Amino acid sequence: MVFQSSTYGKVLVLDGVIQLTERDECAYQEMITHLPLCSIPNPKKVLVIGGGDGGVLREVSRHSSVEQIDICEIDKMVIDVAKQFFPNVAIGYEDPRVKLHVGDGVAFLKNVPEGTYDAVIVDSSDPIGPAQELFEKPFFETVARALRPGGVVCTQAESIWLHMDIIEHIVANCCQIFKGSVNYAWTTVPTYPSGVIGFMLCSTEGPAVDFKNPTNPIDADDSHTKTRGPLKFYNSEIHSASFCLPSFAKRVIESKGK
Amino acid sequence: MVFQSSTYGKVLVLDGVIQLTERDECAYQEMITHLPLCSIPNPKKVLVIGGGDGGVLREVSRHSSVEQIDICEIDKMVIDVAKQFFPNVAIGYEDPRVKLHVGDGVAFLKNVPEGTYDAVIVDSSDPIGPAQELFEKPFFETVARALRPGGVVCTQAESIWLHMDIIEHIVANCCQIFKGSVNYAWTTVPTYPSGVIGFMLCSTEGPAVDFKNPTNPIDADDSHTKTRGPLKFYNSEIHSASFCLPSFAKRVIESKGK
């Protein structure tokens, strides 16, 4: 469903759940993309799982070092609807580096040669329903295999206010699979339940990744702003700040994490 | 109105607007209190304007240096309802350092001797309606007069997602009145509109206050946790992080601020 709201502009709804609105999509798309890509030097090959609306692609394409952007989205209608009603989001598809694969992300990842990607971004829906397996250990294993040593993954990881039980489970899973580092960051997205959404940021064994201190600041090169406009939400300070957790969440995540 | 919700516990509503819920009141009360009080060494005299539910009092009373806590709340029914339905919030009134004044905050402040307080916390409702004058220059002048040199004020300052026009106005007013520093911080509160709420943190001329780096960490002395339980939300890292703004807000606030 797509509808026009009075305060948040046009809204995209899938299975009764708000996926994005024109007003606040910047917070989600910019954070899920630049948190991983600004944490490693010169990302070249990036895979997006889900993210059919094109917003993550739009943000990945701000990075001039990137040579290849694969996207695997299972639902072709999301792509078509985004192109029709959300041109400022679907603009991500216009980048010639983008290669679209319509299909199942898990199956796609299994066929990827080991060590292919510098970064994988998992822009999934909630872990109840079709996206459930994207939060389980076998999936994280497939992601880790597809990443180069010291490669990074960023996955949508629910709300600290509502889903600490799910987050605890995801953190524990990630700690077993990702031998580099495992971190949780969060941001404000008013139209998501409880107004916040979090991300798991993990790296594979290899060159160490210090997620909390961006090594590849997007602010430094502003050539991308000519075609895509300035960043609305992300900057290097909010990157580091997003890893600071409220005490109630910190206690749980640090007890599971590393 | 008070009602029981399925996800957020009991909810307090004034004039149709949610004031607090049991689940997320910690984020608001802890941040509006400890952001100012942890930014100055040894706060002794603290004034709370509004905050009739007692939650800010509960948080102020965690600070062992504090000798006097005045509160001026205009609406006695808020106090009575909080004591009846929200005992874990109204517990703030049990501290013997608290002196309650039921009346108009603006009138109260006018009668305060110049330079009385180390900190003033303005826990007001929205600037549309009875609380409007708490966001205007004459009020800020009265607050500044009541503060000692290098004293601090923290006022509720709306949502960066919804009220940038109001925030711009408040920042401009504060910059004219407070000759120390003027800063904007924000936090997540799921049940407030857009899921975030901000605070203006200002200091008067005198010893410099570096709000972004807490000088008086509450985490250091945990004697308060025996009677009031551990802090649920606030910690020193989230204190500093709360001053990092999304780019869209940073551009506006920095153009007005100093």
Coordinates of C-alpha atoms in Angstrom, one line a residue:
Chain A
M1 CA 0.0 0.0 0.0
V2 CA 1.1 3.5 -0.7
F3 CA -0.6 6.5 0.9
Q4 CA -0.2 10.2 1.3
S5 CA 0.1 11.2 5.0
S6 CA -0.3 14.7 6.4
T7 CA 3.0 15.0 8.2
Y8 CA 5.4 12.4 6.8
G9 CA 4.8 12.7 3.0
K10 CA 4.1 9.5 1.0
V11 CA 4.2 6.2 3.0
L12 CA 5.1 2.7 1.8
V13 CA 3.4 -0.2 3.7
L14 CA 4.2 -3.9 3.3
D15 CA 2.0 -6.5 5.0
G16 CA 0.6 -3.8 7.2
V17 CA 4.0 -2.6 8.4
I18 CA 5.4 0.9 7.5
Q19 CA 8.6 0.4 5.4
L20 CA 9.4 4.0 4.7
T21 CA 8.1 7.6 4.6
E22 CA 9.4 10.4 2.5
R23 CA 10.1 12.5 5.6
D24 CA 12.2 10.1 7.7
E25 CA 13.6 7.5 5.2
C26 CA 16.9 9.5 5.2
A27 CA 17.6 8.4 8.8
Y28 CA 17.3 4.7 8.0
Q29 CA 18.9 4.6 4.6
E30 CA 21.8 6.8 5.4
M31 CA 22.6 5.1 8.7
I32 CA 22.3 1.5 7.5
T33 CA 24.6 2.3 4.6
H34 CA 27.2 4.7 5.8
L35 CA 27.8 3.0 9.2
P36 CA 29.4 0.0 7.5
L37 CA 30.8 1.8 4.4
C38 CA 32.5 4.6 6.3
S39 CA 34.1 2.1 8.7
I40 CA 36.4 0.5 6.1
P41 CA 38.8 2.1 3.7
N42 CA 37.9 2.1 0.0
P43 CA 34.9 -0.3 -0.2
K44 CA 34.8 -1.7 -3.7
K45 CA 32.2 -4.5 -3.8
V46 CA 29.0 -4.1 -2.0
L47 CA 26.0 -6.5 -1.7
V48 CA 22.5 -5.3 -0.6
I49 CA 20.1 -8.0 0.5
G50 CA 16.5 -6.7 0.4
G51 CA 16.3 -2.9 0.1
G52 CA 14.1 -3.1 -3.0
D53 CA 13.0 0.5 -2.7
G54 CA 16.4 1.6 -3.9
G55 CA 17.2 3.9 -0.9
V56 CA 20.3 1.9 0.2
L57 CA 21.5 1.9 -3.4
R58 CA 21.2 5.6 -3.5
E59 CA 23.4 5.9 -0.4
V60 CA 26.0 3.3 -1.5
S61 CA 26.4 5.1 -4.8
R62 CA 27.6 8.2 -2.9
H63 CA 30.9 6.3 -2.3
S64 CA 33.2 6.9 -5.3
S65 CA 35.5 4.0 -4.4
V66 CA 32.7 1.5 -5.0
E67 CA 33.0 -0.4 -8.3
Q68 CA 30.2 -3.0 -8.0
I69 CA 26.8 -2.8 -6.3
D70 CA 24.8 -6.0 -6.3
I71 CA 21.3 -6.1 -4.9
C72 CA 19.2 -9.2 -4.3
E73 CA 15.5 -8.3 -3.7
I74 CA 12.9 -11.0 -3.5
D75 CA 9.8 -8.9 -4.2
K76 CA 9.7 -7.3 -7.7
M77 CA 6.6 -5.3 -6.8
V78 CA 8.5 -3.3 -4.2
I79 CA 10.9 -2.2 -6.9
D80 CA 8.2 -1.3 -9.3
V81 CA 6.1 0.6 -6.7
A82 CA 9.2 2.5 -5.5
K83 CA 10.1 3.5 -9.0
Q84 CA 6.5 4.7 -9.6
F85 CA 5.8 6.5 -6.3
F86 CA 9.1 7.2 -4.6
P87 CA 11.4 8.5 -7.4
N88 CA 13.8 10.1 -4.9
V89 CA 14.3 6.8 -3.3
A90 CA 14.4 4.6 -6.4
I91 CA 16.9 6.9 -7.9
G92 CA 19.5 4.5 -6.5
Y93 CA 18.8 2.2 -9.5
E94 CA 20.0 4.8 -11.9
D95 CA 23.7 4.2 -11.0
P96 CA 25.4 2.1 -13.7
R97 CA 27.4 0.2 -11.0
V98 CA 24.1 -1.4 -9.7
K99 CA 23.3 -5.0 -10.8
L100 CA 19.8 -6.1 -9.8
H101 CA 19.0 -9.8 -9.0
V102 CA 15.4 -10.5 -8.3
G103 CA 15.3 -13.6 -6.0
D104 CA 16.0 -15.1 -2.6
G105 CA 18.9 -13.5 -0.8
V106 CA 19.9 -16.7 1.1
A107 CA 20.1 -18.7 -2.2
F108 CA 22.0 -15.8 -3.9
L109 CA 24.6 -15.7 -1.1
K110 CA 25.2 -19.4 -1.2
N111 CA 26.3 -19.1 -4.9
V112 CA 28.6 -16.2 -4.2
P113 CA 32.4 -17.1 -4.3
E114 CA 34.0 -17.0 -0.9
G115 CA 35.4 -13.6 0.1
T116 CA 33.7 -11.6 -2.7
Y117 CA 32.4 -8.5 -0.9
D118 CA 33.9 -5.7 1.2
A119 CA 30.5 -5.0 2.7
V120 CA 27.0 -6.7 2.9
I121 CA 24.0 -4.6 3.9
V122 CA 20.9 -6.6 5.0
D123 CA 17.9 -4.2 4.6
S124 CA 15.3 -6.7 5.7
S125 CA 11.8 -6.6 7.1
D126 CA 11.1 -7.9 10.7
P127 CA 12.2 -11.3 11.9
I128 CA 8.6 -12.5 12.2
G129 CA 7.5 -13.9 8.8
P130 CA 9.4 -14.3 5.5
A131 CA 12.5 -12.5 6.8
Q132 CA 13.0 -14.7 9.8
E133 CA 15.9 -16.7 8.5
L134 CA 17.8 -13.5 7.9
F135 CA 18.3 -13.3 11.7
E136 CA 19.5 -16.8 12.2
K137 CA 23.0 -18.4 12.5
P138 CA 23.0 -20.2 9.1
F139 CA 22.3 -16.9 7.3
F140 CA 25.1 -15.1 9.2
E141 CA 27.5 -17.9 8.3
T142 CA 26.6 -17.5 4.6
V143 CA 27.2 -13.7 4.9
A144 CA 30.6 -14.2 6.7
R145 CA 31.7 -16.6 3.9
A146 CA 30.8 -14.1 1.2
L147 CA 32.8 -11.3 2.9
R148 CA 36.6 -10.8 2.5
P149 CA 38.7 -11.0 5.6
G150 CA 38.0 -7.8 7.6
G151 CA 34.8 -7.3 5.6
V152 CA 31.7 -5.8 7.2
V153 CA 28.0 -6.5 7.5
C154 CA 25.2 -4.2 8.6
T155 CA 21.8 -5.8 9.3
Q156 CA 18.6 -4.2 10.4
A157 CA 18.3 -5.2 14.1
E158 CA 15.0 -4.0 15.6
S159 CA 14.2 -1.7 18.5
I160 CA 16.0 -1.5 21.9
W161 CA 12.6 -0.4 23.4
L162 CA 10.6 -3.3 22.2
H163 CA 12.8 -6.2 21.1
M164 CA 15.6 -6.7 23.6
D165 CA 14.9 -10.4 23.6
I166 CA 15.3 -10.6 19.8
I167 CA 18.4 -8.4 19.9
E168 CA 20.0 -10.5 22.6
H169 CA 19.5 -13.6 20.4
I170 CA 21.0 -11.8 17.3
V171 CA 24.0 -10.5 19.3
A172 CA 24.7 -14.0 20.6
N173 CA 24.5 -15.5 17.1
C174 CA 26.7 -12.8 15.6
C175 CA 29.3 -13.3 18.3
Q176 CA 29.6 -17.0 17.3
I177 CA 29.9 -16.3 13.6
F178 CA 31.8 -13.0 13.2
K179 CA 35.4 -13.3 14.6
G180 CA 36.3 -9.6 14.0
S181 CA 34.0 -7.3 16.0
V182 CA 30.3 -7.3 16.9
N183 CA 28.5 -4.0 17.7
Y184 CA 25.1 -2.6 18.0
A185 CA 24.1 0.9 16.9
W186 CA 20.8 2.7 16.7
T187 CA 19.0 5.6 15.2
T188 CA 15.7 7.5 15.4
V189 CA 13.1 6.7 12.7
P190 CA 9.8 8.3 13.9
T191 CA 7.5 6.0 11.8
Y192 CA 9.0 2.7 13.0
P193 CA 7.6 1.1 16.1
S194 CA 8.9 2.9 19.2
G195 CA 10.6 5.5 17.0
V196 CA 14.0 3.8 16.9
I197 CA 15.7 1.1 14.9
G198 CA 19.0 -0.6 15.5
F199 CA 21.7 -2.3 13.4
M200 CA 24.2 -5.1 14.0
L201 CA 27.6 -4.1 12.7
C202 CA 30.0 -7.0 12.5
S203 CA 33.3 -7.8 10.8
T204 CA 35.1 -11.0 9.8
E205 CA 38.5 -12.1 10.9
G206 CA 41.2 -10.0 9.2
P207 CA 42.2 -6.4 9.3
A208 CA 40.6 -4.9 12.4
V209 CA 37.5 -2.7 11.9
D210 CA 36.9 0.0 14.5
F211 CA 33.2 0.7 13.8
K212 CA 32.9 3.5 16.3
N213 CA 35.5 5.7 14.6
P214 CA 34.8 6.1 10.9
T215 CA 37.9 5.8 8.9
N216 CA 36.4 6.7 5.5
P217 CA 34.3 9.8 6.1
I218 CA 31.8 10.5 3.4
D219 CA 31.7 14.1 4.4
A220 CA 35.3 14.5 3.0
D221 CA 34.3 14.0 -0.7
D222 CA 31.1 15.9 -1.6
S223 CA 31.1 15.1 -5.3
H224 CA 28.1 12.8 -4.6
T225 CA 25.9 15.8 -3.4
K226 CA 25.7 17.2 -7.0
T227 CA 23.4 14.4 -8.2
R228 CA 21.9 13.2 -4.9
G229 CA 21.8 16.3 -2.8
P230 CA 23.5 16.7 0.6
L231 CA 23.2 14.0 3.3
K232 CA 20.2 14.8 5.4
F233 CA 20.9 12.8 8.5
Y234 CA 24.4 11.1 8.6
N235 CA 27.6 12.8 9.7
S236 CA 30.7 11.5 11.4
E237 CA 29.7 12.6 14.8
I238 CA 26.3 10.9 14.7
H239 CA 28.1 7.8 13.4
S240 CA 30.1 7.5 16.6
A241 CA 27.2 8.6 18.8
S242 CA 25.0 5.9 17.4
F243 CA 27.0 3.2 19.2
C244 CA 26.3 4.7 22.6
L245 CA 23.5 2.8 24.2
P246 CA 21.0 3.5 27.0
S247 CA 22.0 1.7 30.2
F248 CA 19.2 -0.9 30.0
A249 CA 20.3 -2.0 26.5
K250 CA 24.0 -1.7 27.2
R251 CA 23.8 -4.1 30.1
V252 CA 22.1 -6.8 28.0
I253 CA 24.2 -6.3 24.8
E254 CA 27.5 -6.2 26.6
S255 CA 26.7 -9.3 28.6
K256 CA 26.2 -11.2 25.3
G257 CA 28.6 -9.3 23.1
K258 CA 32.4 -8.9 22.9
Chain B
M1 CA -6.4 10.8 32.2
V2 CA -4.6 7.7 33.4
F3 CA -4.9 4.4 31.5
Q4 CA -3.2 1.1 31.3
S5 CA -1.6 0.3 27.9
S6 CA -0.6 -3.1 26.6
T7 CA 3.0 -2.3 25.8
Y8 CA 4.0 0.8 27.8
G9 CA 2.5 0.2 31.2
K10 CA 0.4 3.0 32.8
V11 CA 0.1 6.2 30.8
L12 CA -0.5 9.8 32.1
V13 CA -2.3 12.1 29.7
L14 CA -2.8 15.9 30.1
D15 CA -5.1 17.8 27.7
G16 CA -5.0 14.9 25.3
V17 CA -1.1 14.8 25.2
I18 CA 0.9 11.9 26.6
Q19 CA 3.1 13.2 29.5
L20 CA 4.7 9.9 30.5
T21 CA 4.4 6.1 30.5
E22 CA 5.9 3.7 32.9
R23 CA 8.1 2.1 30.2
D24 CA 9.8 5.1 28.8
E25 CA 9.7 7.8 31.4
C26 CA 13.2 6.9 32.4
A27 CA 14.6 8.3 29.1
Y28 CA 13.0 11.7 29.6
Q29 CA 13.5 12.1 33.4
E30 CA 17.0 10.9 33.5
M31 CA 18.2 12.9 30.6
I32 CA 16.5 16.3 31.5
T33 CA 18.0 16.0 34.9
H34 CA 21.5 14.5 34.6
L35 CA 22.4 16.4 31.4
P36 CA 22.5 19.7 33.4
L37 CA 23.5 18.3 36.9
C38 CA 26.4 16.2 35.6
S39 CA 27.7 19.2 33.6
I40 CA 28.6 21.2 36.7
P41 CA 30.7 20.3 39.8
N42 CA 28.8 19.9 43.1
P43 CA 25.3 21.3 42.3
K44 CA 23.8 22.4 45.6
K45 CA 20.6 24.4 44.9
V46 CA 18.3 23.1 42.2
L47 CA 14.9 24.5 41.0
V48 CA 12.4 22.4 39.0
I49 CA 9.7 24.3 37.1
G50 CA 6.8 22.0 36.2
G51 CA 7.6 18.3 36.6
G52 CA 4.7 17.8 39.0
D53 CA 4.8 14.0 38.5
G54 CA 7.9 13.9 40.6
G55 CA 10.2 12.1 38.2
V56 CA 12.7 14.9 37.8
L57 CA 12.8 15.2 41.6
R58 CA 13.6 11.5 41.8
E59 CA 16.5 12.0 39.5
V60 CA 17.8 15.2 41.2
S61 CA 17.8 13.4 44.5
R62 CA 20.4 10.9 43.2
H63 CA 22.9 13.7 43.5
S64 CA 24.4 13.7 47.0
S65 CA 25.9 17.2 46.7
V66 CA 22.4 18.7 46.3
E67 CA 21.2 20.5 49.5
Q68 CA 18.0 22.1 48.3
I69 CA 15.4 21.1 45.7
D70 CA 12.7 23.6 45.0
I71 CA 9.8 22.6 42.7
C72 CA 7.2 25.0 41.4
E73 CA 4.3 23.1 39.8
I74 CA 1.1 25.0 38.7
D75 CA -1.3 22.0 38.7
K76 CA -1.9 20.3 42.0
M77 CA -3.9 17.5 40.4
V78 CA -0.8 16.3 38.5
I79 CA 0.9 15.8 41.8
D80 CA -2.0 14.0 43.4
V81 CA -2.6 11.8 40.4
A82 CA 1.1 10.9 40.2
K83 CA 1.2 10.0 43.9
Q84 CA -1.9 7.8 43.4
F85 CA -1.1 6.0 40.1
F86 CA 2.7 6.4 39.6
P87 CA 4.4 5.7 42.9
N88 CA 7.7 4.9 41.3
V89 CA 7.7 8.4 39.7
A90 CA 6.2 10.4 42.6
I91 CA 8.8 8.8 44.9
G92 CA 10.8 11.9 44.2
Y93 CA 8.6 13.8 46.7
E94 CA 9.9 11.6 49.5
D95 CA 13.3 13.2 49.6
P96 CA 13.5 15.7 52.6
R97 CA 15.5 18.1 50.5
V98 CA 12.4 18.7 48.3
K99 CA 10.3 21.8 49.0
L100 CA 7.1 22.0 46.9
H101 CA 5.5 25.3 45.8
V102 CA 2.2 25.0 44.0
G103 CA 1.8 28.0 41.7
D104 CA 3.0 29.8 38.6
G105 CA 6.6 29.2 37.7
V106 CA 7.1 32.6 36.1
A107 CA 5.8 34.4 39.2
F108 CA 7.9 32.2 41.5
L109 CA 11.1 32.9 39.6
K110 CA 10.5 36.7 39.7
N111 CA 10.6 36.5 43.5
V112 CA 13.8 34.4 43.7
P113 CA 16.8 36.4 44.8
E114 CA 19.3 36.9 42.0
G115 CA 22.0 34.2 41.6
T116 CA 20.2 31.6 43.9
Y117 CA 20.4 28.4 41.9
D118 CA 23.1 26.2 40.5
A119 CA 20.7 24.6 38.1
V120 CA 17.1 25.2 36.9
I121 CA 15.2 22.4 35.1
V122 CA 12.1 23.4 33.1
D123 CA 10.0 20.3 32.7
S124 CA 7.2 21.9 30.8
S125 CA 4.4 20.9 28.4
D126 CA 4.4 22.0 24.8
P127 CA 4.8 25.7 23.8
I128 CA 1.3 25.8 22.5
G129 CA -1.2 26.7 25.3
P130 CA -0.5 27.5 28.9
A131 CA 3.3 26.7 28.7
Q132 CA 3.9 29.1 25.8
E133 CA 5.6 31.8 27.9
L134 CA 8.1 29.3 29.1
F135 CA 9.7 29.4 25.7
E136 CA 9.9 33.1 25.3
K137 CA 12.7 35.6 26.0
P138 CA 11.2 37.3 29.2
F139 CA 11.1 33.8 30.8
F140 CA 14.6 33.0 29.9
E141 CA 15.7 36.4 31.3
T142 CA 14.1 35.5 34.6
V143 CA 15.8 32.1 34.7
A144 CA 19.2 33.6 33.9
R145 CA 18.7 36.1 36.8
A146 CA 17.9 33.3 39.2
L147 CA 21.1 31.4 38.3
R148 CA 24.5 31.9 39.8
P149 CA 27.3 32.9 37.4
G150 CA 28.1 29.7 35.5
G151 CA 24.8 28.2 36.5
V152 CA 22.9 26.0 34.1
V153 CA 19.4 25.6 32.7
C154 CA 17.8 22.6 30.9
T155 CA 14.5 23.1 29.2
Q156 CA 12.3 20.7 27.3
A157 CA 12.7 21.7 23.7
E158 CA 10.5 19.7 21.4
S159 CA 11.3 17.4 18.5
I160 CA 13.9 17.9 15.7
W161 CA 11.7 15.9 13.4
L162 CA 8.5 18.0 13.9
H163 CA 9.4 21.4 15.4
M164 CA 12.5 22.8 13.8
D165 CA 10.8 26.2 13.4
I166 CA 10.1 26.3 17.1
I167 CA 13.6 25.1 18.0
E168 CA 15.2 27.7 15.8
H169 CA 13.2 30.3 17.6
I170 CA 14.2 29.0 21.1
V171 CA 17.9 28.7 20.2
A172 CA 17.9 32.3 18.9
N173 CA 16.2 33.5 22.1
C174 CA 18.6 31.6 24.3
C175 CA 21.7 32.9 22.5
Q176 CA 20.6 36.4 23.3
I177 CA 20.0 35.7 27.0
F178 CA 22.6 33.1 28.1
K179 CA 26.1 34.5 27.8
G180 CA 27.8 31.2 28.7
S181 CA 27.1 28.4 26.2
V182 CA 23.9 27.4 24.4
N183 CA 23.5 23.7 23.2
Y184 CA 20.8 21.4 22.0
A185 CA 20.7 17.7 23.0
W186 CA 18.0 15.0 22.2
T187 CA 16.9 11.6 23.3
T188 CA 14.5 8.9 22.3
V189 CA 11.1 8.8 24.0
P190 CA 8.9 6.4 22.0
T191 CA 5.6 7.8 23.3
Y192 CA 6.3 11.4 22.5
P193 CA 5.4 12.7 19.0
S194 CA 8.0 11.4 16.5
G195 CA 9.7 9.4 19.2
V196 CA 12.3 12.0 20.2
I197 CA 12.5 15.0 22.5
G198 CA 15.1 17.6 22.8
F199 CA 16.6 19.9 25.5
M200 CA 18.1 23.3 25.5
L201 CA 21.2 23.4 27.7
C202 CA 22.5 26.9 28.5
S203 CA 24.8 28.5 31.0
T204 CA 25.1 32.0 32.4
E205 CA 28.3 34.1 32.2
G206 CA 30.8 32.8 34.7
P207 CA 32.9 29.6 35.1
A208 CA 32.7 27.9 31.6
V209 CA 30.4 24.9 31.3
D210 CA 31.4 22.2 28.8
F211 CA 28.0 20.4 28.5
K212 CA 29.3 17.8 26.1
N213 CA 31.8 16.4 28.5
P214 CA 30.2 15.6 31.9
T215 CA 32.4 16.8 34.8
N216 CA 30.3 15.3 37.6
P217 CA 29.5 11.7 36.5
I218 CA 26.6 10.2 38.4
D219 CA 27.9 6.8 37.6
A220 CA 30.9 7.4 40.0
D221 CA 28.8 7.4 43.2
D222 CA 26.2 4.6 43.3
S223 CA 24.8 5.2 46.8
H224 CA 21.6 6.5 45.2
T225 CA 20.9 3.2 43.6
K226 CA 20.1 1.6 46.9
T227 CA 16.8 3.5 47.3
R228 CA 16.0 4.4 43.7
G229 CA 17.4 1.5 41.8
P230 CA 20.0 1.8 39.0
L231 CA 19.8 4.3 36.3
K232 CA 17.8 2.8 33.4
F233 CA 18.8 5.1 30.6
Y234 CA 21.5 7.7 31.4
N235 CA 25.2 7.1 31.3
S236 CA 28.2 9.3 30.6
E237 CA 28.6 8.1 27.0
I238 CA 24.9 8.7 26.1
H239 CA 25.3 12.2 27.7
S240 CA 28.0 13.2 25.2
A241 CA 26.3 11.4 22.3
S242 CA 23.0 13.3 22.9
F243 CA 24.6 16.5 21.6
C244 CA 25.4 14.9 18.2
L245 CA 22.7 16.1 15.8
P246 CA 21.4 14.8 12.5
S247 CA 22.7 16.9 9.7
F248 CA 19.3 18.5 8.9
A249 CA 19.0 19.8 12.5
K250 CA 22.7 20.6 12.9
R251 CA 22.6 23.0 9.9
V252 CA 19.7 25.0 11.4
I253 CA 20.8 25.0 15.0
E254 CA 24.5 25.9 14.3
S255 CA 23.4 28.8 12.0
K256 CA 21.4 30.3 14.9
G257 CA 23.6 29.1 17.8
K258 CA 27.0 29.8 19.1

